[in-house]
Amino acid sequence: MTTALTRRDRRISPVFLGIAAVMAVSGWAVWTEFSASTGFAVFLFVTSAWIVSLCLHEYAHARTALHSGDISIGAKGYLTLNPLKYTHALLSIVLPVLFVIMGGIGLPGGAVFIERHRIRGRLKHSIISAAGPLTNVLFAIVCTAPFWLGALDGVPDPFRYALGFLALLQVTAAILNFLPVPGLDGYGVIEPWLSYTIRRQVEPLAPFGLLLVFGVLWIPAVNHVFFDAVDAILRGLGVSDWDTYWGQQFYRFWQGEPEVPAITP
């Protein structure tokens, strides 16, 4: 199945490597406080890491689709991790980054084009849809590992806050993407198991699912419940509200460098 892939199809894109390099350098700048503006370094680190996670999210969809029967994936360039190869680069990268800047929320994007008719078996379709948000779950676990492992001694506070904010983005993306709303991965997980009639009825809603979720989150009561759930998950992973709050404050460097008050015993 994978023998049809060429080396070029599998080669990691220089675009992705460049984004990963920005993540590494800016992360180093946050850790060492080398940058003249810690907030700007946090912004670059979190934004580039967020884009890396988006690329890995789409790669997970593509890779599972490839092994499930869609051998056209390689020719489309999805295995190169190049965000410019996505069917909707605006939805997959630009809008999620804008949502982070505007509201500090990891809103999922869309997507790689998978030729579903090549894939046989409902379970395979569900796994393909679940692979993306599961990548966000894994990313959240990695980001929070220093917190729940108690390995934060010696970690500079700005870097800790940046990790906390990045973890918040991953948790929100995972939760939102798993919602059973047409157009999101959560619906893709259950869609193969629905009747043909139901699928036909909800199909017209798919292009508007992301906008629907975004609109509902603007309702104060819904927003409050949603972030209470996110905060509860993060606390379970050792990340406090303090960490995510100051992470977002550093991220918004255009508002000026935040002055974190000293914690008194």
PDB file of C-alpha atoms in Angstrom:
ATOM      1  CA  MET A   1       0.000   0.000   0.000  1.00  0.00           C
ATOM      2  CA  THR A   2       2.752   2.450   0.898  1.00  0.00           C
ATOM      3  CA  THR A   3       5.108   1.219  -1.847  1.00  0.00           C
ATOM      4  CA  ALA A   4       3.565   3.735  -4.262  1.00  0.00           C
ATOM      5  CA  LEU A   5       5.038   6.571  -2.216  1.00  0.00           C
ATOM      6  CA  THR A   6       8.134   8.289  -3.547  1.00  0.00           C
ATOM      7  CA  ARG A   7      10.901   9.684  -1.386  1.00  0.00           C
ATOM      8  CA  ARG A   8       9.689  13.165  -2.270  1.00  0.00           C
ATOM      9  CA  ASP A   9       6.216  12.321  -0.970  1.00  0.00           C
ATOM     10  CA  ARG A  10       7.667  11.425   2.428  1.00  0.00           C
ATOM     11  CA  ARG A  11      10.317  14.121   2.738  1.00  0.00           C
ATOM     12  CA  ILE A  12       9.658  16.629   5.505  1.00  0.00           C
ATOM     13  CA  SER A  13       8.998  20.048   4.030  1.00  0.00           C
ATOM     14  CA  PRO A  14      11.499  22.896   4.547  1.00  0.00           C
ATOM     15  CA  VAL A  15       8.487  25.027   5.455  1.00  0.00           C
ATOM     16  CA  PHE A  16       7.696  22.769   8.423  1.00  0.00           C
ATOM     17  CA  LEU A  17      11.371  22.570   9.401  1.00  0.00           C
ATOM     18  CA  GLY A  18      11.503  26.363   9.355  1.00  0.00           C
ATOM     19  CA  ILE A  19       8.491  26.624  11.660  1.00  0.00           C
ATOM     20  CA  ALA A  20      10.017  24.023  13.977  1.00  0.00           C
ATOM     21  CA  ALA A  21      13.270  26.008  13.992  1.00  0.00           C
ATOM     22  CA  VAL A  22      11.393  29.165  15.017  1.00  0.00           C
ATOM     23  CA  MET A  23       9.788  27.162  17.830  1.00  0.00           C
ATOM     24  CA  ALA A  24      13.168  25.885  19.040  1.00  0.00           C
ATOM     25  CA  VAL A  25      14.962  29.242  18.861  1.00  0.00           C
ATOM     26  CA  SER A  26      12.123  31.222  20.437  1.00  0.00           C
ATOM     27  CA  GLY A  27      11.739  28.577  23.153  1.00  0.00           C
ATOM     28  CA  TRP A  28      15.434  28.935  23.892  1.00  0.00           C
ATOM     29  CA  ALA A  29      15.030  32.732  23.993  1.00  0.00           C
ATOM     30  CA  VAL A  30      12.179  32.422  26.505  1.00  0.00           C
ATOM     31  CA  TRP A  31      14.170  29.984  28.649  1.00  0.00           C
ATOM     32  CA  THR A  32      17.328  32.098  28.721  1.00  0.00           C
ATOM     33  CA  GLU A  33      15.494  35.454  28.670  1.00  0.00           C
ATOM     34  CA  PHE A  34      17.859  36.352  25.845  1.00  0.00           C
ATOM     35  CA  SER A  35      15.231  38.316  23.943  1.00  0.00           C
ATOM     36  CA  ALA A  36      14.826  42.058  24.504  1.00  0.00           C
ATOM     37  CA  SER A  37      11.101  41.329  24.815  1.00  0.00           C
ATOM     38  CA  THR A  38      10.178  38.186  26.715  1.00  0.00           C
ATOM     39  CA  GLY A  39       6.584  38.635  25.617  1.00  0.00           C
ATOM     40  CA  PHE A  40       7.517  38.650  21.934  1.00  0.00           C
ATOM     41  CA  ALA A  41       9.630  35.530  22.433  1.00  0.00           C
ATOM     42  CA  VAL A  42       6.675  33.831  24.159  1.00  0.00           C
ATOM     43  CA  PHE A  43       4.432  34.892  21.278  1.00  0.00           C
ATOM     44  CA  LEU A  44       6.788  33.351  18.705  1.00  0.00           C
ATOM     45  CA  PHE A  45       7.285  30.192  20.753  1.00  0.00           C
ATOM     46  CA  VAL A  46       3.600  29.522  21.439  1.00  0.00           C
ATOM     47  CA  THR A  47       2.440  30.483  17.924  1.00  0.00           C
ATOM     48  CA  SER A  48       5.063  28.359  16.153  1.00  0.00           C
ATOM     49  CA  ALA A  49       4.442  25.432  18.521  1.00  0.00           C
ATOM     50  CA  TRP A  50       0.713  25.781  17.862  1.00  0.00           C
ATOM     51  CA  ILE A  51       1.294  25.672  14.104  1.00  0.00           C
ATOM     52  CA  VAL A  52       3.527  22.609  14.552  1.00  0.00           C
ATOM     53  CA  SER A  53       0.702  20.902  16.451  1.00  0.00           C
ATOM     54  CA  LEU A  54      -1.752  21.808  13.677  1.00  0.00           C
ATOM     55  CA  CYS A  55       0.583  20.258  11.101  1.00  0.00           C
ATOM     56  CA  LEU A  56       0.921  17.105  13.195  1.00  0.00           C
ATOM     57  CA  HIS A  57      -2.869  17.015  13.613  1.00  0.00           C
ATOM     58  CA  GLU A  58      -3.379  16.983   9.845  1.00  0.00           C
ATOM     59  CA  TYR A  59      -0.465  14.580   9.353  1.00  0.00           C
ATOM     60  CA  ALA A  60      -2.161  12.109  11.715  1.00  0.00           C
ATOM     61  CA  HIS A  61      -5.317  12.221   9.576  1.00  0.00           C
ATOM     62  CA  ALA A  62      -3.269  11.728   6.415  1.00  0.00           C
ATOM     63  CA  ARG A  63      -1.095   8.919   7.739  1.00  0.00           C
ATOM     64  CA  THR A  64      -4.019   6.885   9.080  1.00  0.00           C
ATOM     65  CA  ALA A  65      -5.899   7.453   5.814  1.00  0.00           C
ATOM     66  CA  LEU A  66      -2.899   6.193   3.868  1.00  0.00           C
ATOM     67  CA  HIS A  67      -2.711   2.994   5.882  1.00  0.00           C
ATOM     68  CA  SER A  68      -6.479   2.589   5.608  1.00  0.00           C
ATOM     69  CA  GLY A  69      -6.510   2.583   1.823  1.00  0.00           C
ATOM     70  CA  ASP A  70      -6.255   6.118   0.455  1.00  0.00           C
ATOM     71  CA  ILE A  71      -2.983   5.873  -1.466  1.00  0.00           C
ATOM     72  CA  SER A  72      -3.577   9.293  -3.051  1.00  0.00           C
ATOM     73  CA  ILE A  73      -2.438  10.983   0.182  1.00  0.00           C
ATOM     74  CA  GLY A  74       1.242  10.956  -0.719  1.00  0.00           C
ATOM     75  CA  ALA A  75       0.813  12.713  -4.057  1.00  0.00           C
ATOM     76  CA  LYS A  76      -1.140  15.508  -2.364  1.00  0.00           C
ATOM     77  CA  GLY A  77       1.889  16.359  -0.221  1.00  0.00           C
ATOM     78  CA  TYR A  78       0.156  15.792   3.116  1.00  0.00           C
ATOM     79  CA  LEU A  79       2.936  13.555   4.439  1.00  0.00           C
ATOM     80  CA  THR A  80       5.510  16.333   4.107  1.00  0.00           C
ATOM     81  CA  LEU A  81       3.953  18.293   7.003  1.00  0.00           C
ATOM     82  CA  ASN A  82       3.833  21.349   4.748  1.00  0.00           C
ATOM     83  CA  PRO A  83       0.854  23.483   5.849  1.00  0.00           C
ATOM     84  CA  LEU A  84       0.737  25.092   2.407  1.00  0.00           C
ATOM     85  CA  LYS A  85      -0.331  21.739   0.944  1.00  0.00           C
ATOM     86  CA  TYR A  86      -3.587  21.603   2.889  1.00  0.00           C
ATOM     87  CA  THR A  87      -6.829  21.852   0.970  1.00  0.00           C
ATOM     88  CA  HIS A  88      -7.854  24.839   3.090  1.00  0.00           C
ATOM     89  CA  ALA A  89      -4.681  26.493   4.389  1.00  0.00           C
ATOM     90  CA  LEU A  90      -6.800  29.428   5.587  1.00  0.00           C
ATOM     91  CA  LEU A  91      -8.990  27.185   7.760  1.00  0.00           C
ATOM     92  CA  SER A  92      -6.174  24.886   8.834  1.00  0.00           C
ATOM     93  CA  ILE A  93      -3.577  27.470   9.850  1.00  0.00           C
ATOM     94  CA  VAL A  94      -4.558  31.134   9.522  1.00  0.00           C
ATOM     95  CA  LEU A  95      -7.910  31.059  11.320  1.00  0.00           C
ATOM     96  CA  PRO A  96      -6.723  28.898  14.252  1.00  0.00           C
ATOM     97  CA  VAL A  97      -3.788  31.279  14.784  1.00  0.00           C
ATOM     98  CA  LEU A  98      -6.118  34.298  14.644  1.00  0.00           C
ATOM     99  CA  PHE A  99      -8.411  32.680  17.207  1.00  0.00           C
ATOM    100  CA  VAL A 100      -5.440  32.207  19.529  1.00  0.00           C
ATOM    101  CA  ILE A 101      -4.432  35.837  19.141  1.00  0.00           C
ATOM    102  CA  MET A 102      -7.973  37.144  19.548  1.00  0.00           C
ATOM    103  CA  GLY A 103      -9.339  34.942  22.298  1.00  0.00           C
ATOM    104  CA  GLY A 104      -6.706  32.554  23.558  1.00  0.00           C
ATOM    105  CA  ILE A 105      -8.613  29.505  22.376  1.00  0.00           C
ATOM    106  CA  GLY A 106      -7.370  26.565  20.360  1.00  0.00           C
ATOM    107  CA  LEU A 107     -10.129  26.407  17.798  1.00  0.00           C
ATOM    108  CA  PRO A 108      -9.623  23.504  15.398  1.00  0.00           C
ATOM    109  CA  GLY A 109      -9.204  24.044  11.691  1.00  0.00           C
ATOM    110  CA  GLY A 110      -9.854  21.930   8.656  1.00  0.00           C
ATOM    111  CA  ALA A 111      -8.334  19.925   6.736  1.00  0.00           C
ATOM    112  CA  VAL A 112      -6.753  17.440   4.438  1.00  0.00           C
ATOM    113  CA  PHE A 113      -8.851  16.029   1.636  1.00  0.00           C
ATOM    114  CA  ILE A 114      -9.288  12.283   2.058  1.00  0.00           C
ATOM    115  CA  GLU A 115     -10.793  10.170  -0.690  1.00  0.00           C
ATOM    116  CA  ARG A 116     -13.167   8.277   1.543  1.00  0.00           C
ATOM    117  CA  HIS A 117     -14.448   6.017  -1.232  1.00  0.00           C
ATOM    118  CA  ARG A 118     -11.064   4.280  -1.233  1.00  0.00           C
ATOM    119  CA  ILE A 119     -11.491   3.222   2.408  1.00  0.00           C
ATOM    120  CA  ARG A 120     -13.481   0.182   3.442  1.00  0.00           C
ATOM    121  CA  GLY A 121     -14.842  -0.357   6.922  1.00  0.00           C
ATOM    122  CA  ARG A 122     -16.607   1.999   9.292  1.00  0.00           C
ATOM    123  CA  LEU A 123     -14.003   1.586  12.016  1.00  0.00           C
ATOM    124  CA  LYS A 124     -11.234   2.793   9.706  1.00  0.00           C
ATOM    125  CA  HIS A 125     -13.203   5.947   8.926  1.00  0.00           C
ATOM    126  CA  SER A 126     -13.694   6.608  12.638  1.00  0.00           C
ATOM    127  CA  ILE A 127     -10.008   6.083  13.399  1.00  0.00           C
ATOM    128  CA  ILE A 128      -8.991   8.500  10.656  1.00  0.00           C
ATOM    129  CA  SER A 129     -11.224  11.191  12.124  1.00  0.00           C
ATOM    130  CA  ALA A 130     -10.070  10.543  15.695  1.00  0.00           C
ATOM    131  CA  ALA A 131      -6.356  10.575  14.825  1.00  0.00           C
ATOM    132  CA  GLY A 132      -6.178  14.378  14.561  1.00  0.00           C
ATOM    133  CA  PRO A 133      -7.606  15.389  17.950  1.00  0.00           C
ATOM    134  CA  LEU A 134      -5.767  12.502  19.600  1.00  0.00           C
ATOM    135  CA  THR A 135      -2.600  14.238  18.427  1.00  0.00           C
ATOM    136  CA  ASN A 136      -3.713  17.329  20.354  1.00  0.00           C
ATOM    137  CA  VAL A 137      -4.265  15.132  23.409  1.00  0.00           C
ATOM    138  CA  LEU A 138      -0.733  13.764  23.068  1.00  0.00           C
ATOM    139  CA  PHE A 139       0.664  17.275  22.597  1.00  0.00           C
ATOM    140  CA  ALA A 140      -1.151  18.411  25.764  1.00  0.00           C
ATOM    141  CA  ILE A 141       0.340  15.513  27.717  1.00  0.00           C
ATOM    142  CA  VAL A 142       3.842  16.438  26.515  1.00  0.00           C
ATOM    143  CA  CYS A 143       3.343  20.133  27.382  1.00  0.00           C
ATOM    144  CA  THR A 144       2.050  19.340  30.859  1.00  0.00           C
ATOM    145  CA  ALA A 145       4.566  16.575  31.631  1.00  0.00           C
ATOM    146  CA  PRO A 146       6.875  18.909  33.609  1.00  0.00           C
ATOM    147  CA  PHE A 147       3.866  19.946  35.717  1.00  0.00           C
ATOM    148  CA  TRP A 148       2.486  16.513  36.632  1.00  0.00           C
ATOM    149  CA  LEU A 149       5.968  15.014  36.956  1.00  0.00           C
ATOM    150  CA  GLY A 150       6.995  17.752  39.387  1.00  0.00           C
ATOM    151  CA  ALA A 151       9.954  18.659  37.169  1.00  0.00           C
ATOM    152  CA  LEU A 152       9.629  22.438  37.237  1.00  0.00           C
ATOM    153  CA  ASP A 153      12.502  23.205  39.590  1.00  0.00           C
ATOM    154  CA  GLY A 154      14.839  25.575  37.802  1.00  0.00           C
ATOM    155  CA  VAL A 155      12.415  26.209  34.953  1.00  0.00           C
ATOM    156  CA  PRO A 156      12.177  29.983  34.293  1.00  0.00           C
ATOM    157  CA  ASP A 157       8.715  31.336  35.077  1.00  0.00           C
ATOM    158  CA  PRO A 158       8.034  32.769  31.580  1.00  0.00           C
ATOM    159  CA  PHE A 159       8.801  29.386  30.008  1.00  0.00           C
ATOM    160  CA  ARG A 160       6.544  27.663  32.531  1.00  0.00           C
ATOM    161  CA  TYR A 161       3.725  30.089  31.781  1.00  0.00           C
ATOM    162  CA  ALA A 162       4.214  29.644  28.029  1.00  0.00           C
ATOM    163  CA  LEU A 163       3.941  25.864  28.404  1.00  0.00           C
ATOM    164  CA  GLY A 164       0.799  26.279  30.489  1.00  0.00           C
ATOM    165  CA  PHE A 165      -0.840  28.497  27.871  1.00  0.00           C
ATOM    166  CA  LEU A 166       0.192  26.138  25.066  1.00  0.00           C
ATOM    167  CA  ALA A 167      -1.312  23.241  27.012  1.00  0.00           C
ATOM    168  CA  LEU A 168      -4.565  25.200  27.325  1.00  0.00           C
ATOM    169  CA  LEU A 169      -4.674  25.591  23.538  1.00  0.00           C
ATOM    170  CA  GLN A 170      -4.165  21.864  23.032  1.00  0.00           C
ATOM    171  CA  VAL A 171      -6.874  20.914  25.535  1.00  0.00           C
ATOM    172  CA  THR A 172      -9.400  23.326  24.032  1.00  0.00           C
ATOM    173  CA  ALA A 173      -8.586  22.068  20.521  1.00  0.00           C
ATOM    174  CA  ALA A 174      -9.020  18.440  21.575  1.00  0.00           C
ATOM    175  CA  ILE A 175     -12.354  19.082  23.296  1.00  0.00           C
ATOM    176  CA  LEU A 176     -13.782  21.201  20.481  1.00  0.00           C
ATOM    177  CA  ASN A 177     -12.603  18.846  17.772  1.00  0.00           C
ATOM    178  CA  PHE A 178     -14.215  15.872  19.490  1.00  0.00           C
ATOM    179  CA  LEU A 179     -17.616  17.591  19.545  1.00  0.00           C
ATOM    180  CA  PRO A 180     -20.114  15.633  17.392  1.00  0.00           C
ATOM    181  CA  VAL A 181     -20.768  18.668  15.216  1.00  0.00           C
ATOM    182  CA  PRO A 182     -20.868  18.260  11.412  1.00  0.00           C
ATOM    183  CA  GLY A 183     -17.606  19.476   9.941  1.00  0.00           C
ATOM    184  CA  LEU A 184     -15.562  18.576  13.029  1.00  0.00           C
ATOM    185  CA  ASP A 185     -13.650  15.390  13.721  1.00  0.00           C
ATOM    186  CA  GLY A 186     -16.008  14.322  16.476  1.00  0.00           C
ATOM    187  CA  TYR A 187     -18.804  14.026  13.965  1.00  0.00           C
ATOM    188  CA  GLY A 188     -16.448  12.187  11.622  1.00  0.00           C
ATOM    189  CA  VAL A 189     -15.936   9.578  14.325  1.00  0.00           C
ATOM    190  CA  ILE A 190     -19.649   8.785  14.636  1.00  0.00           C
ATOM    191  CA  GLU A 191     -20.759   9.514  11.070  1.00  0.00           C
ATOM    192  CA  PRO A 192     -19.955   6.042   9.670  1.00  0.00           C
ATOM    193  CA  TRP A 193     -22.279   4.524  12.263  1.00  0.00           C
ATOM    194  CA  LEU A 194     -25.257   6.765  11.491  1.00  0.00           C
ATOM    195  CA  SER A 195     -28.039   5.886   9.099  1.00  0.00           C
ATOM    196  CA  TYR A 196     -27.907   7.146   5.538  1.00  0.00           C
ATOM    197  CA  THR A 197     -30.966   9.343   6.164  1.00  0.00           C
ATOM    198  CA  ILE A 198     -29.385  11.143   9.134  1.00  0.00           C
ATOM    199  CA  ARG A 199     -26.123  11.667   7.269  1.00  0.00           C
ATOM    200  CA  ARG A 200     -27.950  13.207   4.315  1.00  0.00           C
ATOM    201  CA  GLN A 201     -29.935  15.513   6.606  1.00  0.00           C
ATOM    202  CA  VAL A 202     -26.923  16.938   8.451  1.00  0.00           C
ATOM    203  CA  GLU A 203     -24.536  17.045   5.469  1.00  0.00           C
ATOM    204  CA  PRO A 204     -25.493  20.633   4.471  1.00  0.00           C
ATOM    205  CA  LEU A 205     -24.437  21.808   7.960  1.00  0.00           C
ATOM    206  CA  ALA A 206     -20.833  20.596   7.631  1.00  0.00           C
ATOM    207  CA  PRO A 207     -19.394  23.805   6.063  1.00  0.00           C
ATOM    208  CA  PHE A 208     -20.836  25.846   8.946  1.00  0.00           C
ATOM    209  CA  GLY A 209     -19.939  23.581  11.879  1.00  0.00           C
ATOM    210  CA  LEU A 210     -16.814  25.494  12.851  1.00  0.00           C
ATOM    211  CA  LEU A 211     -18.617  28.839  12.690  1.00  0.00           C
ATOM    212  CA  LEU A 212     -21.475  27.392  14.741  1.00  0.00           C
ATOM    213  CA  VAL A 213     -19.086  26.299  17.488  1.00  0.00           C
ATOM    214  CA  PHE A 214     -17.359  29.665  17.475  1.00  0.00           C
ATOM    215  CA  GLY A 215     -20.710  31.469  17.703  1.00  0.00           C
ATOM    216  CA  VAL A 216     -21.958  29.312  20.573  1.00  0.00           C
ATOM    217  CA  LEU A 217     -18.748  29.948  22.506  1.00  0.00           C
ATOM    218  CA  TRP A 218     -19.557  33.665  22.429  1.00  0.00           C
ATOM    219  CA  ILE A 219     -22.555  32.962  24.673  1.00  0.00           C
ATOM    220  CA  PRO A 220     -21.252  33.895  28.169  1.00  0.00           C
ATOM    221  CA  ALA A 221     -22.897  30.980  29.975  1.00  0.00           C
ATOM    222  CA  VAL A 222     -21.545  28.422  27.485  1.00  0.00           C
ATOM    223  CA  ASN A 223     -18.108  30.042  27.492  1.00  0.00           C
ATOM    224  CA  HIS A 224     -18.014  29.898  31.297  1.00  0.00           C
ATOM    225  CA  VAL A 225     -18.953  26.210  31.442  1.00  0.00           C
ATOM    226  CA  PHE A 226     -16.494  25.350  28.676  1.00  0.00           C
ATOM    227  CA  PHE A 227     -13.499  27.025  30.303  1.00  0.00           C
ATOM    228  CA  ASP A 228     -14.445  25.619  33.707  1.00  0.00           C
ATOM    229  CA  ALA A 229     -14.128  22.175  32.139  1.00  0.00           C
ATOM    230  CA  VAL A 230     -10.824  23.103  30.476  1.00  0.00           C
ATOM    231  CA  ASP A 231      -9.444  24.483  33.752  1.00  0.00           C
ATOM    232  CA  ALA A 232     -10.515  21.328  35.600  1.00  0.00           C
ATOM    233  CA  ILE A 233      -8.644  19.136  33.091  1.00  0.00           C
ATOM    234  CA  LEU A 234      -5.545  21.315  33.289  1.00  0.00           C
ATOM    235  CA  ARG A 235      -5.592  21.277  37.096  1.00  0.00           C
ATOM    236  CA  GLY A 236      -5.739  17.501  36.909  1.00  0.00           C
ATOM    237  CA  LEU A 237      -2.553  17.702  34.820  1.00  0.00           C
ATOM    238  CA  GLY A 238      -0.897  20.001  37.326  1.00  0.00           C
ATOM    239  CA  VAL A 239      -1.364  23.267  35.413  1.00  0.00           C
ATOM    240  CA  SER A 240      -2.926  26.035  37.484  1.00  0.00           C
ATOM    241  CA  ASP A 241      -5.086  28.956  36.414  1.00  0.00           C
ATOM    242  CA  TRP A 242      -2.129  31.144  37.406  1.00  0.00           C
ATOM    243  CA  ASP A 243       0.093  29.459  34.827  1.00  0.00           C
ATOM    244  CA  THR A 244      -2.355  29.773  31.939  1.00  0.00           C
ATOM    245  CA  TYR A 245      -3.355  33.333  32.834  1.00  0.00           C
ATOM    246  CA  TRP A 246       0.172  34.687  32.897  1.00  0.00           C
ATOM    247  CA  GLY A 247       1.073  32.635  29.864  1.00  0.00           C
ATOM    248  CA  GLN A 248      -1.618  34.462  27.925  1.00  0.00           C
ATOM    249  CA  GLN A 249      -0.524  37.812  29.333  1.00  0.00           C
ATOM    250  CA  PHE A 250       3.054  37.257  28.166  1.00  0.00           C
ATOM    251  CA  TYR A 251       1.738  36.035  24.811  1.00  0.00           C
ATOM    252  CA  ARG A 252      -0.068  39.331  24.242  1.00  0.00           C
ATOM    253  CA  PHE A 253       3.216  41.229  24.005  1.00  0.00           C
ATOM    254  CA  TRP A 254       1.530  44.136  22.209  1.00  0.00           C
ATOM    255  CA  GLN A 255      -0.153  45.024  25.511  1.00  0.00           C
ATOM    256  CA  GLY A 256       3.206  45.539  27.187  1.00  0.00           C
ATOM    257  CA  GLU A 257       5.376  43.337  29.378  1.00  0.00           C
ATOM    258  CA  PRO A 258       3.250  41.986  32.262  1.00  0.00           C
ATOM    259  CA  GLU A 259       4.371  42.481  35.824  1.00  0.00           C
ATOM    260  CA  VAL A 260       3.803  39.196  37.617  1.00  0.00           C
ATOM    261  CA  PRO A 261       3.180  39.799  41.332  1.00  0.00           C
ATOM    262  CA  ALA A 262       5.366  37.938  43.777  1.00  0.00           C
ATOM    263  CA  ILE A 263       3.726  34.941  45.438  1.00  0.00           C
ATOM    264  CA  THR A 264       3.916  35.234  49.209  1.00  0.00           C
ATOM    265  CA  PRO A 265       3.671  32.120  51.389  1.00  0.00           C
TER     266      PRO A 265
END
